[in-house]
mmCIF file with all atom_site columns, C-alpha atoms in Angstrom:
data_model
loop_
_atom_site.group_PDB
_atom_site.id
_atom_site.type_symbol
_atom_site.label_atom_id
_atom_site.label_alt_id
_atom_site.label_comp_id
_atom_site.label_asym_id
_atom_site.label_entity_id
_atom_site.label_seq_id
_atom_site.pdbx_PDB_ins_code
_atom_site.Cartn_x
_atom_site.Cartn_y
_atom_site.Cartn_z
_atom_site.occupancy
_atom_site.B_iso_or_equiv
_atom_site.pdbx_formal_charge
_atom_site.auth_seq_id
_atom_site.auth_comp_id
_atom_site.auth_asym_id
_atom_site.auth_atom_id
_atom_site.pdbx_PDB_model_num
ATOM 1   C CA . MET D 1 1   ? 0.000   0.000   0.000   1.00 84.00 ? 1   MET D CA 1
ATOM 2   C CA . ASN D 1 2   ? 1.458   3.349   -1.077  1.00 89.00 ? 2   ASN D CA 1
ATOM 3   C CA . LEU D 1 3   ? 0.389   6.844   -0.053  1.00 91.00 ? 3   LEU D CA 1
ATOM 4   C CA . TYR D 1 4   ? -0.271  9.959   -2.094  1.00 90.00 ? 4   TYR D CA 1
ATOM 5   C CA . LEU D 1 5   ? 0.022   13.197  -0.106  1.00 91.00 ? 5   LEU D CA 1
ATOM 6   C CA . ARG D 1 6   ? -0.805  16.692  -1.312  1.00 92.00 ? 6   ARG D CA 1
ATOM 7   C CA . TYR D 1 7   ? -0.705  20.178  0.137   1.00 91.00 ? 7   TYR D CA 1
ATOM 8   C CA . PHE D 1 8   ? -1.392  22.808  -2.536  1.00 90.00 ? 8   PHE D CA 1
ATOM 9   C CA . ASP D 1 9   ? 1.354   22.262  -5.155  1.00 89.00 ? 9   ASP D CA 1
ATOM 10  C CA . ASN D 1 10  ? 3.437   20.042  -2.881  1.00 90.00 ? 10  ASN D CA 1
ATOM 11  C CA . GLU D 1 11  ? 2.659   16.427  -3.667  1.00 91.00 ? 11  GLU D CA 1
ATOM 12  C CA . THR D 1 12  ? 4.412   13.106  -3.347  1.00 92.00 ? 12  THR D CA 1
ATOM 13  C CA . LEU D 1 13  ? 3.910   9.363   -3.543  1.00 92.00 ? 13  LEU D CA 1
ATOM 14  C CA . VAL D 1 14  ? 5.519   7.551   -0.624  1.00 92.00 ? 14  VAL D CA 1
ATOM 15  C CA . TYR D 1 15  ? 5.837   3.893   0.234   1.00 92.00 ? 15  TYR D CA 1
ATOM 16  C CA . ASN D 1 16  ? 5.573   3.902   4.043   1.00 91.00 ? 16  ASN D CA 1
ATOM 17  C CA . VAL D 1 17  ? 4.390   5.942   7.011   1.00 91.00 ? 17  VAL D CA 1
ATOM 18  C CA . GLU D 1 18  ? 7.873   7.274   7.879   1.00 92.00 ? 18  GLU D CA 1
ATOM 19  C CA . GLU D 1 19  ? 8.287   8.851   4.424   1.00 92.00 ? 19  GLU D CA 1
ATOM 20  C CA . ALA D 1 20  ? 4.795   10.369  4.764   1.00 91.00 ? 20  ALA D CA 1
ATOM 21  C CA . ILE D 1 21  ? 5.654   11.908  8.153   1.00 91.00 ? 21  ILE D CA 1
ATOM 22  C CA . ASP D 1 22  ? 8.970   13.243  6.790   1.00 93.00 ? 22  ASP D CA 1
ATOM 23  C CA . PHE D 1 23  ? 7.141   14.865  3.849   1.00 92.00 ? 23  PHE D CA 1
ATOM 24  C CA . LEU D 1 24  ? 4.623   16.525  6.181   1.00 92.00 ? 24  LEU D CA 1
ATOM 25  C CA . LYS D 1 25  ? 7.397   17.757  8.523   1.00 92.00 ? 25  LYS D CA 1
ATOM 26  C CA . SER D 1 26  ? 9.173   19.346  5.533   1.00 92.00 ? 26  SER D CA 1
ATOM 27  C CA . ILE D 1 27  ? 6.254   21.755  5.052   1.00 91.00 ? 27  ILE D CA 1
ATOM 28  C CA . PRO D 1 28  ? 6.441   24.446  7.776   1.00 90.00 ? 28  PRO D CA 1
ATOM 29  C CA . GLU D 1 29  ? 2.815   25.665  7.331   1.00 90.00 ? 29  GLU D CA 1
ATOM 30  C CA . ILE D 1 30  ? 1.440   22.291  8.427   1.00 89.00 ? 30  ILE D CA 1
ATOM 31  C CA . GLY D 1 31  ? 3.035   22.493  11.885  1.00 87.00 ? 31  GLY D CA 1
ATOM 32  C CA . MET D 1 32  ? 3.402   18.785  12.621  1.00 88.00 ? 32  MET D CA 1
ATOM 33  C CA . THR D 1 33  ? 2.419   18.030  16.242  1.00 90.00 ? 33  THR D CA 1
ATOM 34  C CA . PRO D 1 34  ? 2.658   14.712  18.083  1.00 92.00 ? 34  PRO D CA 1
ATOM 35  C CA . GLU D 1 35  ? -1.165  14.451  18.023  1.00 91.00 ? 35  GLU D CA 1
ATOM 36  C CA . LEU D 1 36  ? -1.283  15.011  14.255  1.00 90.00 ? 36  LEU D CA 1
ATOM 37  C CA . GLU D 1 37  ? 1.515   12.503  13.724  1.00 91.00 ? 37  GLU D CA 1
ATOM 38  C CA . ALA D 1 38  ? -0.334  9.901   15.822  1.00 92.00 ? 38  ALA D CA 1
ATOM 39  C CA . ASP D 1 39  ? -3.552  10.501  13.881  1.00 91.00 ? 39  ASP D CA 1
ATOM 40  C CA . VAL D 1 40  ? -1.749  10.144  10.534  1.00 90.00 ? 40  VAL D CA 1
ATOM 41  C CA . ARG D 1 41  ? -0.163  6.887   11.730  1.00 91.00 ? 41  ARG D CA 1
ATOM 42  C CA . ASP D 1 42  ? -3.573  5.584   12.887  1.00 91.00 ? 42  ASP D CA 1
ATOM 43  C CA . TYR D 1 43  ? -5.178  6.419   9.542   1.00 91.00 ? 43  TYR D CA 1
ATOM 44  C CA . ILE D 1 44  ? -2.378  4.815   7.525   1.00 89.00 ? 44  ILE D CA 1
ATOM 45  C CA . GLY D 1 45  ? -2.464  1.700   9.709   1.00 89.00 ? 45  GLY D CA 1
ATOM 46  C CA . SER D 1 46  ? -6.260  1.353   9.500   1.00 88.00 ? 46  SER D CA 1
ATOM 47  C CA . GLU D 1 47  ? -8.317  -0.609  6.976   1.00 86.00 ? 47  GLU D CA 1
ATOM 48  C CA . VAL D 1 48  ? -10.081 2.582   5.806   1.00 83.00 ? 48  VAL D CA 1
ATOM 49  C CA . TYR D 1 49  ? -9.452  3.305   2.112   1.00 84.00 ? 49  TYR D CA 1
ATOM 50  C CA . TYR D 1 50  ? -11.260 6.620   1.795   1.00 86.00 ? 50  TYR D CA 1
ATOM 51  C CA . PRO D 1 51  ? -9.053  9.689   1.323   1.00 90.00 ? 51  PRO D CA 1
ATOM 52  C CA . LYS D 1 52  ? -8.360  11.554  4.558   1.00 90.00 ? 52  LYS D CA 1
ATOM 53  C CA . ARG D 1 53  ? -8.335  15.333  4.771   1.00 91.00 ? 53  ARG D CA 1
ATOM 54  C CA . TYR D 1 54  ? -6.537  17.153  7.584   1.00 90.00 ? 54  TYR D CA 1
ATOM 55  C CA . LYS D 1 55  ? -7.267  20.774  8.462   1.00 90.00 ? 55  LYS D CA 1
ATOM 56  C CA . VAL D 1 56  ? -4.226  23.057  8.637   1.00 89.00 ? 56  VAL D CA 1
ATOM 57  C CA . ARG D 1 57  ? -6.190  26.293  9.191   1.00 88.00 ? 57  ARG D CA 1
ATOM 58  C CA . PRO D 1 58  ? -9.654  27.500  8.118   1.00 89.00 ? 58  PRO D CA 1
ATOM 59  C CA . ARG D 1 59  ? -10.361 26.357  4.519   1.00 89.00 ? 59  ARG D CA 1
ATOM 60  C CA . VAL D 1 60  ? -6.816  24.953  4.129   1.00 91.00 ? 60  VAL D CA 1
ATOM 61  C CA . TYR D 1 61  ? -6.219  21.198  4.175   1.00 91.00 ? 61  TYR D CA 1
ATOM 62  C CA . PHE D 1 62  ? -3.756  18.518  3.165   1.00 92.00 ? 62  PHE D CA 1
ATOM 63  C CA . ILE D 1 63  ? -4.914  15.153  1.894   1.00 93.00 ? 63  ILE D CA 1
ATOM 64  C CA . ILE D 1 64  ? -3.690  11.570  2.144   1.00 92.00 ? 64  ILE D CA 1
ATOM 65  C CA . ILE D 1 65  ? -4.887  8.909   -0.310  1.00 92.00 ? 65  ILE D CA 1
ATOM 66  C CA . LYS D 1 66  ? -4.068  5.211   -0.036  1.00 91.00 ? 66  LYS D CA 1
ATOM 67  C CA . THR D 1 67  ? -3.245  3.724   -3.428  1.00 90.00 ? 67  THR D CA 1
ATOM 68  C CA . GLU D 1 68  ? -1.899  0.639   -5.150  1.00 88.00 ? 68  GLU D CA 1
ATOM 69  C CA . ALA D 1 69  ? -0.002  2.809   -7.672  1.00 86.00 ? 69  ALA D CA 1
ATOM 70  C CA . ALA D 1 70  ? 3.731   2.122   -7.864  1.00 87.00 ? 70  ALA D CA 1
ATOM 71  C CA . THR D 1 71  ? 4.656   5.471   -9.421  1.00 87.00 ? 71  THR D CA 1
ATOM 72  C CA . MET D 1 72  ? 3.262   8.996   -9.511  1.00 86.00 ? 72  MET D CA 1
ATOM 73  C CA . MET D 1 73  ? 2.500   8.525   -13.232 1.00 85.00 ? 73  MET D CA 1
ATOM 74  C CA . ASP D 1 74  ? 0.405   5.417   -12.480 1.00 84.00 ? 74  ASP D CA 1
ATOM 75  C CA . PHE D 1 75  ? -1.463  7.335   -9.790  1.00 85.00 ? 75  PHE D CA 1
ATOM 76  C CA . LYS D 1 76  ? -2.147  10.302  -12.081 1.00 83.00 ? 76  LYS D CA 1
ATOM 77  C CA . GLN D 1 77  ? -3.391  8.011   -14.862 1.00 82.00 ? 77  GLN D CA 1
ATOM 78  C CA . LYS D 1 78  ? -5.598  6.134   -12.370 1.00 78.00 ? 78  LYS D CA 1
ATOM 79  C CA . LYS D 1 79  ? -4.057  2.786   -13.250 1.00 69.00 ? 79  LYS D CA 1
ATOM 80  C CA . ALA D 1 80  ? -4.179  1.454   -9.691  1.00 64.00 ? 80  ALA D CA 1
ATOM 81  C CA . LEU D 1 81  ? -7.665  2.267   -8.494  1.00 61.00 ? 81  LEU D CA 1
ATOM 82  C CA . ARG D 1 82  ? -8.909  0.140   -5.644  1.00 55.00 ? 82  ARG D CA 1
ATOM 83  C CA . SER D 1 83  ? -12.254 -1.436  -6.479  1.00 51.00 ? 83  SER D CA 1
ATOM 84  C CA . ASN D 1 84  ? -14.828 -2.102  -3.759  1.00 49.00 ? 84  ASN D CA 1
ATOM 85  C CA . ALA D 1 85  ? -16.443 -4.811  -5.908  1.00 46.00 ? 85  ALA D CA 1
ATOM 86  C CA . PRO D 1 86  ? -15.666 -8.431  -5.071  1.00 49.00 ? 86  PRO D CA 1
ATOM 87  C CA . GLU D 1 87  ? -12.901 -10.142 -7.049  1.00 50.00 ? 87  GLU D CA 1
ATOM 88  C CA . GLY D 1 88  ? -14.168 -11.414 -10.402 1.00 48.00 ? 88  GLY D CA 1
ATOM 89  C CA . ASP D 1 89  ? -17.288 -9.218  -10.255 1.00 48.00 ? 89  ASP D CA 1
ATOM 90  C CA . HIS D 1 90  ? -17.426 -7.387  -13.584 1.00 47.00 ? 90  HIS D CA 1
ATOM 91  C CA . ARG D 1 91  ? -20.823 -5.705  -13.707 1.00 47.00 ? 91  ARG D CA 1
ATOM 92  C CA . GLU D 1 92  ? -21.929 -3.241  -16.321 1.00 47.00 ? 92  GLU D CA 1
ATOM 93  C CA . THR D 1 93  ? -21.492 0.404   -15.408 1.00 49.00 ? 93  THR D CA 1
ATOM 94  C CA . VAL D 1 94  ? -24.956 1.230   -16.771 1.00 51.00 ? 94  VAL D CA 1
ATOM 95  C CA . ALA D 1 95  ? -27.875 0.867   -14.368 1.00 56.00 ? 95  ALA D CA 1
ATOM 96  C CA . PRO D 1 96  ? -29.918 -2.239  -15.297 1.00 62.00 ? 96  PRO D CA 1
ATOM 97  C CA . ALA D 1 97  ? -33.249 -0.362  -15.639 1.00 63.00 ? 97  ALA D CA 1
ATOM 98  C CA . VAL D 1 98  ? -31.689 2.240   -17.948 1.00 69.00 ? 98  VAL D CA 1
ATOM 99  C CA . ALA D 1 99  ? -30.102 -0.479  -20.077 1.00 73.00 ? 99  ALA D CA 1
ATOM 100 C CA . ARG D 1 100 ? -33.449 -2.310  -20.315 1.00 79.00 ? 100 ARG D CA 1
ATOM 101 C CA . LEU D 1 101 ? -35.274 0.904   -21.203 1.00 82.00 ? 101 LEU D CA 1
ATOM 102 C CA . SER D 1 102 ? -34.323 0.824   -24.888 1.00 82.00 ? 102 SER D CA 1
ATOM 103 C CA . GLU D 1 103 ? -34.224 -2.972  -25.222 1.00 85.00 ? 103 GLU D CA 1
ATOM 104 C CA . LYS D 1 104 ? -36.638 -4.026  -28.016 1.00 88.00 ? 104 LYS D CA 1
ATOM 105 C CA . ARG D 1 105 ? -39.142 -6.513  -26.611 1.00 86.00 ? 105 ARG D CA 1
ATOM 106 C CA . GLU D 1 106 ? -42.683 -6.379  -27.982 1.00 90.00 ? 106 GLU D CA 1
ATOM 107 C CA . GLY D 1 107 ? -45.522 -7.082  -25.595 1.00 91.00 ? 107 GLY D CA 1
ATOM 108 C CA . TRP D 1 108 ? -47.456 -5.825  -22.605 1.00 92.00 ? 108 TRP D CA 1
ATOM 109 C CA . TYR D 1 109 ? -45.761 -3.575  -20.075 1.00 91.00 ? 109 TYR D CA 1
ATOM 110 C CA . GLU D 1 110 ? -46.908 -2.392  -16.682 1.00 92.00 ? 110 GLU D CA 1
ATOM 111 C CA . ALA D 1 111 ? -45.817 1.256   -16.588 1.00 92.00 ? 111 ALA D CA 1
ATOM 112 C CA . SER D 1 112 ? -45.821 3.199   -13.313 1.00 93.00 ? 112 SER D CA 1
ATOM 113 C CA . LEU D 1 113 ? -45.222 6.954   -13.401 1.00 92.00 ? 113 LEU D CA 1
ATOM 114 C CA . THR D 1 114 ? -45.195 9.497   -10.575 1.00 93.00 ? 114 THR D CA 1
ATOM 115 C CA . PHE D 1 115 ? -45.580 13.020  -11.926 1.00 92.00 ? 115 PHE D CA 1
ATOM 116 C CA . LYS D 1 116 ? -46.332 16.546  -10.697 1.00 93.00 ? 116 LYS D CA 1
ATOM 117 C CA . ARG D 1 117 ? -49.949 17.208  -11.584 1.00 92.00 ? 117 ARG D CA 1
ATOM 118 C CA . VAL D 1 118 ? -51.438 20.719  -11.515 1.00 92.00 ? 118 VAL D CA 1
ATOM 119 C CA . VAL D 1 119 ? -54.737 20.693  -9.616  1.00 91.00 ? 119 VAL D CA 1
ATOM 120 C CA . LEU D 1 120 ? -57.195 23.438  -8.715  1.00 91.00 ? 120 LEU D CA 1
ATOM 121 C CA . ILE D 1 121 ? -57.929 24.039  -5.038  1.00 91.00 ? 121 ILE D CA 1
ATOM 122 C CA . PRO D 1 122 ? -61.625 25.008  -5.002  1.00 92.00 ? 122 PRO D CA 1
ATOM 123 C CA . SER D 1 123 ? -61.530 26.895  -1.671  1.00 93.00 ? 123 SER D CA 1
ATOM 124 C CA . THR D 1 124 ? -58.800 29.318  -2.794  1.00 92.00 ? 124 THR D CA 1
ATOM 125 C CA . GLY D 1 125 ? -59.165 29.193  -6.574  1.00 91.00 ? 125 GLY D CA 1
ATOM 126 C CA . LYS D 1 126 ? -55.409 28.676  -6.864  1.00 93.00 ? 126 LYS D CA 1
ATOM 127 C CA . HIS D 1 127 ? -53.472 25.829  -8.465  1.00 92.00 ? 127 HIS D CA 1
ATOM 128 C CA . GLU D 1 128 ? -50.794 23.630  -6.872  1.00 92.00 ? 128 GLU D CA 1
ATOM 129 C CA . TYR D 1 129 ? -48.560 20.750  -7.860  1.00 92.00 ? 129 TYR D CA 1
ATOM 130 C CA . ARG D 1 130 ? -49.407 17.350  -6.371  1.00 91.00 ? 130 ARG D CA 1
ATOM 131 C CA . ASP D 1 131 ? -47.467 14.127  -6.760  1.00 92.00 ? 131 ASP D CA 1
ATOM 132 C CA . THR D 1 132 ? -49.738 11.764  -8.659  1.00 92.00 ? 132 THR D CA 1
ATOM 133 C CA . GLN D 1 133 ? -49.048 8.125   -9.417  1.00 93.00 ? 133 GLN D CA 1
ATOM 134 C CA . PHE D 1 134 ? -50.378 6.643   -12.625 1.00 93.00 ? 134 PHE D CA 1
ATOM 135 C CA . VAL D 1 135 ? -50.168 2.921   -13.405 1.00 94.00 ? 135 VAL D CA 1
ATOM 136 C CA . ALA D 1 136 ? -51.259 1.359   -16.689 1.00 93.00 ? 136 ALA D CA 1
ATOM 137 C CA . ASN D 1 137 ? -50.808 -1.773  -18.749 1.00 93.00 ? 137 ASN D CA 1
ATOM 138 C CA . VAL D 1 138 ? -49.566 -0.706  -22.172 1.00 92.00 ? 138 VAL D CA 1
ATOM 139 C CA . LYS D 1 139 ? -48.860 -2.466  -25.463 1.00 92.00 ? 139 LYS D CA 1
ATOM 140 C CA . ALA D 1 140 ? -45.373 -1.344  -26.433 1.00 91.00 ? 140 ALA D CA 1
ATOM 141 C CA . PHE D 1 141 ? -42.150 -2.297  -28.214 1.00 91.00 ? 141 PHE D CA 1
ATOM 142 C CA . SER D 1 142 ? -39.782 -1.297  -25.355 1.00 90.00 ? 142 SER D CA 1
ATOM 143 C CA . GLY D 1 143 ? -39.734 0.358   -21.942 1.00 89.00 ? 143 GLY D CA 1
ATOM 144 C CA . GLN D 1 144 ? -39.073 3.706   -23.619 1.00 91.00 ? 144 GLN D CA 1
ATOM 145 C CA . ASP D 1 145 ? -42.051 3.182   -25.926 1.00 92.00 ? 145 ASP D CA 1
ATOM 146 C CA . ALA D 1 146 ? -44.246 2.372   -22.903 1.00 91.00 ? 146 ALA D CA 1
ATOM 147 C CA . TYR D 1 147 ? -43.078 5.611   -21.228 1.00 93.00 ? 147 TYR D CA 1
ATOM 148 C CA . ASN D 1 148 ? -43.823 7.645   -24.377 1.00 94.00 ? 148 ASN D CA 1
ATOM 149 C CA . ARG D 1 149 ? -47.314 6.167   -24.688 1.00 94.00 ? 149 ARG D CA 1
ATOM 150 C CA . VAL D 1 150 ? -48.178 6.824   -21.035 1.00 93.00 ? 150 VAL D CA 1
ATOM 151 C CA . VAL D 1 151 ? -46.923 10.423  -21.154 1.00 93.00 ? 151 VAL D CA 1
ATOM 152 C CA . GLU D 1 152 ? -48.768 11.046  -24.452 1.00 93.00 ? 152 GLU D CA 1
ATOM 153 C CA . HIS D 1 153 ? -51.974 9.688   -22.887 1.00 93.00 ? 153 HIS D CA 1
ATOM 154 C CA . LEU D 1 154 ? -51.586 11.877  -19.792 1.00 92.00 ? 154 LEU D CA 1
ATOM 155 C CA . ARG D 1 155 ? -50.732 15.055  -21.702 1.00 91.00 ? 155 ARG D CA 1
ATOM 156 C CA . GLU D 1 156 ? -54.151 14.876  -23.379 1.00 91.00 ? 156 GLU D CA 1
ATOM 157 C CA . ARG D 1 157 ? -55.967 14.524  -20.041 1.00 90.00 ? 157 ARG D CA 1
ATOM 158 C CA . VAL D 1 158 ? -54.217 16.738  -17.461 1.00 90.00 ? 158 VAL D CA 1
ATOM 159 C CA . ASP D 1 159 ? -53.351 20.422  -17.220 1.00 88.00 ? 159 ASP D CA 1
ATOM 160 C CA . ASN D 1 160 ? -50.553 21.298  -19.644 1.00 88.00 ? 160 ASN D CA 1
ATOM 161 C CA . ARG D 1 161 ? -48.494 22.770  -16.759 1.00 91.00 ? 161 ARG D CA 1
ATOM 162 C CA . SER D 1 162 ? -48.084 19.304  -15.230 1.00 90.00 ? 162 SER D CA 1
ATOM 163 C CA . GLN D 1 163 ? -44.510 18.041  -15.099 1.00 90.00 ? 163 GLN D CA 1
ATOM 164 C CA . PHE D 1 164 ? -43.431 14.556  -16.154 1.00 91.00 ? 164 PHE D CA 1
ATOM 165 C CA . PRO D 1 165 ? -40.248 12.848  -14.959 1.00 89.00 ? 165 PRO D CA 1
ATOM 166 C CA . SER D 1 166 ? -37.518 11.486  -17.182 1.00 88.00 ? 166 SER D CA 1
ATOM 167 C CA . ALA D 1 167 ? -37.876 7.890   -18.344 1.00 87.00 ? 167 ALA D CA 1
ATOM 168 C CA . LYS D 1 168 ? -34.427 7.266   -16.824 1.00 87.00 ? 168 LYS D CA 1
ATOM 169 C CA . GLY D 1 169 ? -35.364 8.660   -13.411 1.00 84.00 ? 169 GLY D CA 1
ATOM 170 C CA . LYS D 1 170 ? -36.608 6.965   -10.278 1.00 87.00 ? 170 LYS D CA 1
ATOM 171 C CA . ASN D 1 171 ? -40.195 8.128   -10.837 1.00 90.00 ? 171 ASN D CA 1
ATOM 172 C CA . PHE D 1 172 ? -40.759 5.839   -13.821 1.00 91.00 ? 172 PHE D CA 1
ATOM 173 C CA . LYS D 1 173 ? -40.798 2.071   -13.468 1.00 89.00 ? 173 LYS D CA 1
ATOM 174 C CA . PHE D 1 174 ? -41.822 -0.584  -15.928 1.00 90.00 ? 174 PHE D CA 1
ATOM 175 C CA . LYS D 1 175 ? -42.202 -4.331  -15.948 1.00 88.00 ? 175 LYS D CA 1
ATOM 176 C CA . TYR D 1 176 ? -42.478 -6.602  -18.964 1.00 87.00 ? 176 TYR D CA 1
ATOM 177 C CA . LEU D 1 177 ? -45.662 -8.684  -18.612 1.00 88.00 ? 177 LEU D CA 1
ATOM 178 C CA . GLY D 1 178 ? -45.414 -10.868 -21.702 1.00 85.00 ? 178 GLY D CA 1
ATOM 179 C CA . MET D 1 179 ? -46.048 -11.074 -25.421 1.00 84.00 ? 179 MET D CA 1
ATOM 180 C CA . TRP D 1 180 ? -49.369 -9.845  -26.770 1.00 71.00 ? 180 TRP D CA 1
ATOM 181 C CA . LYS D 1 181 ? -51.677 -12.279 -28.553 1.00 66.00 ? 181 LYS D CA 1
#
């Protein structure tokens, strides 16, 4: 485990805690104290892999990052990133629902949409937005097609100031029900 340390333009990649402490002591503004040194040693010795930021004075910090990089060039090119995923786990970087959204699959879809609907309040005569959930079974060619059909249907029936979420957002869900007959 190597360590990347940075304080403004002063940066280094060191290979042990002693080199890290020496680097920090070489910068007078940091003012290395025994307490700070003990905290740095505790962080470096811990199993925590998140970067650690230390306050020097208000709005001024130095940072320590644990890395697998052997050289500064490897670190800068992000060649030694530590992955939190289990070994051998190579999942797609695209969210599964977003990837399925454009997948062509003709049939019935259950489409659920939560949108901001403009409604009139009779007592005041004013309008307000209310979260409204709409669920429908739709014949469609894909999840995106189901979304388009539901939104088209709603636009004809609600106030035109109503706001519809993105098909990729958390307020639209769809489920493939099966092939139509």
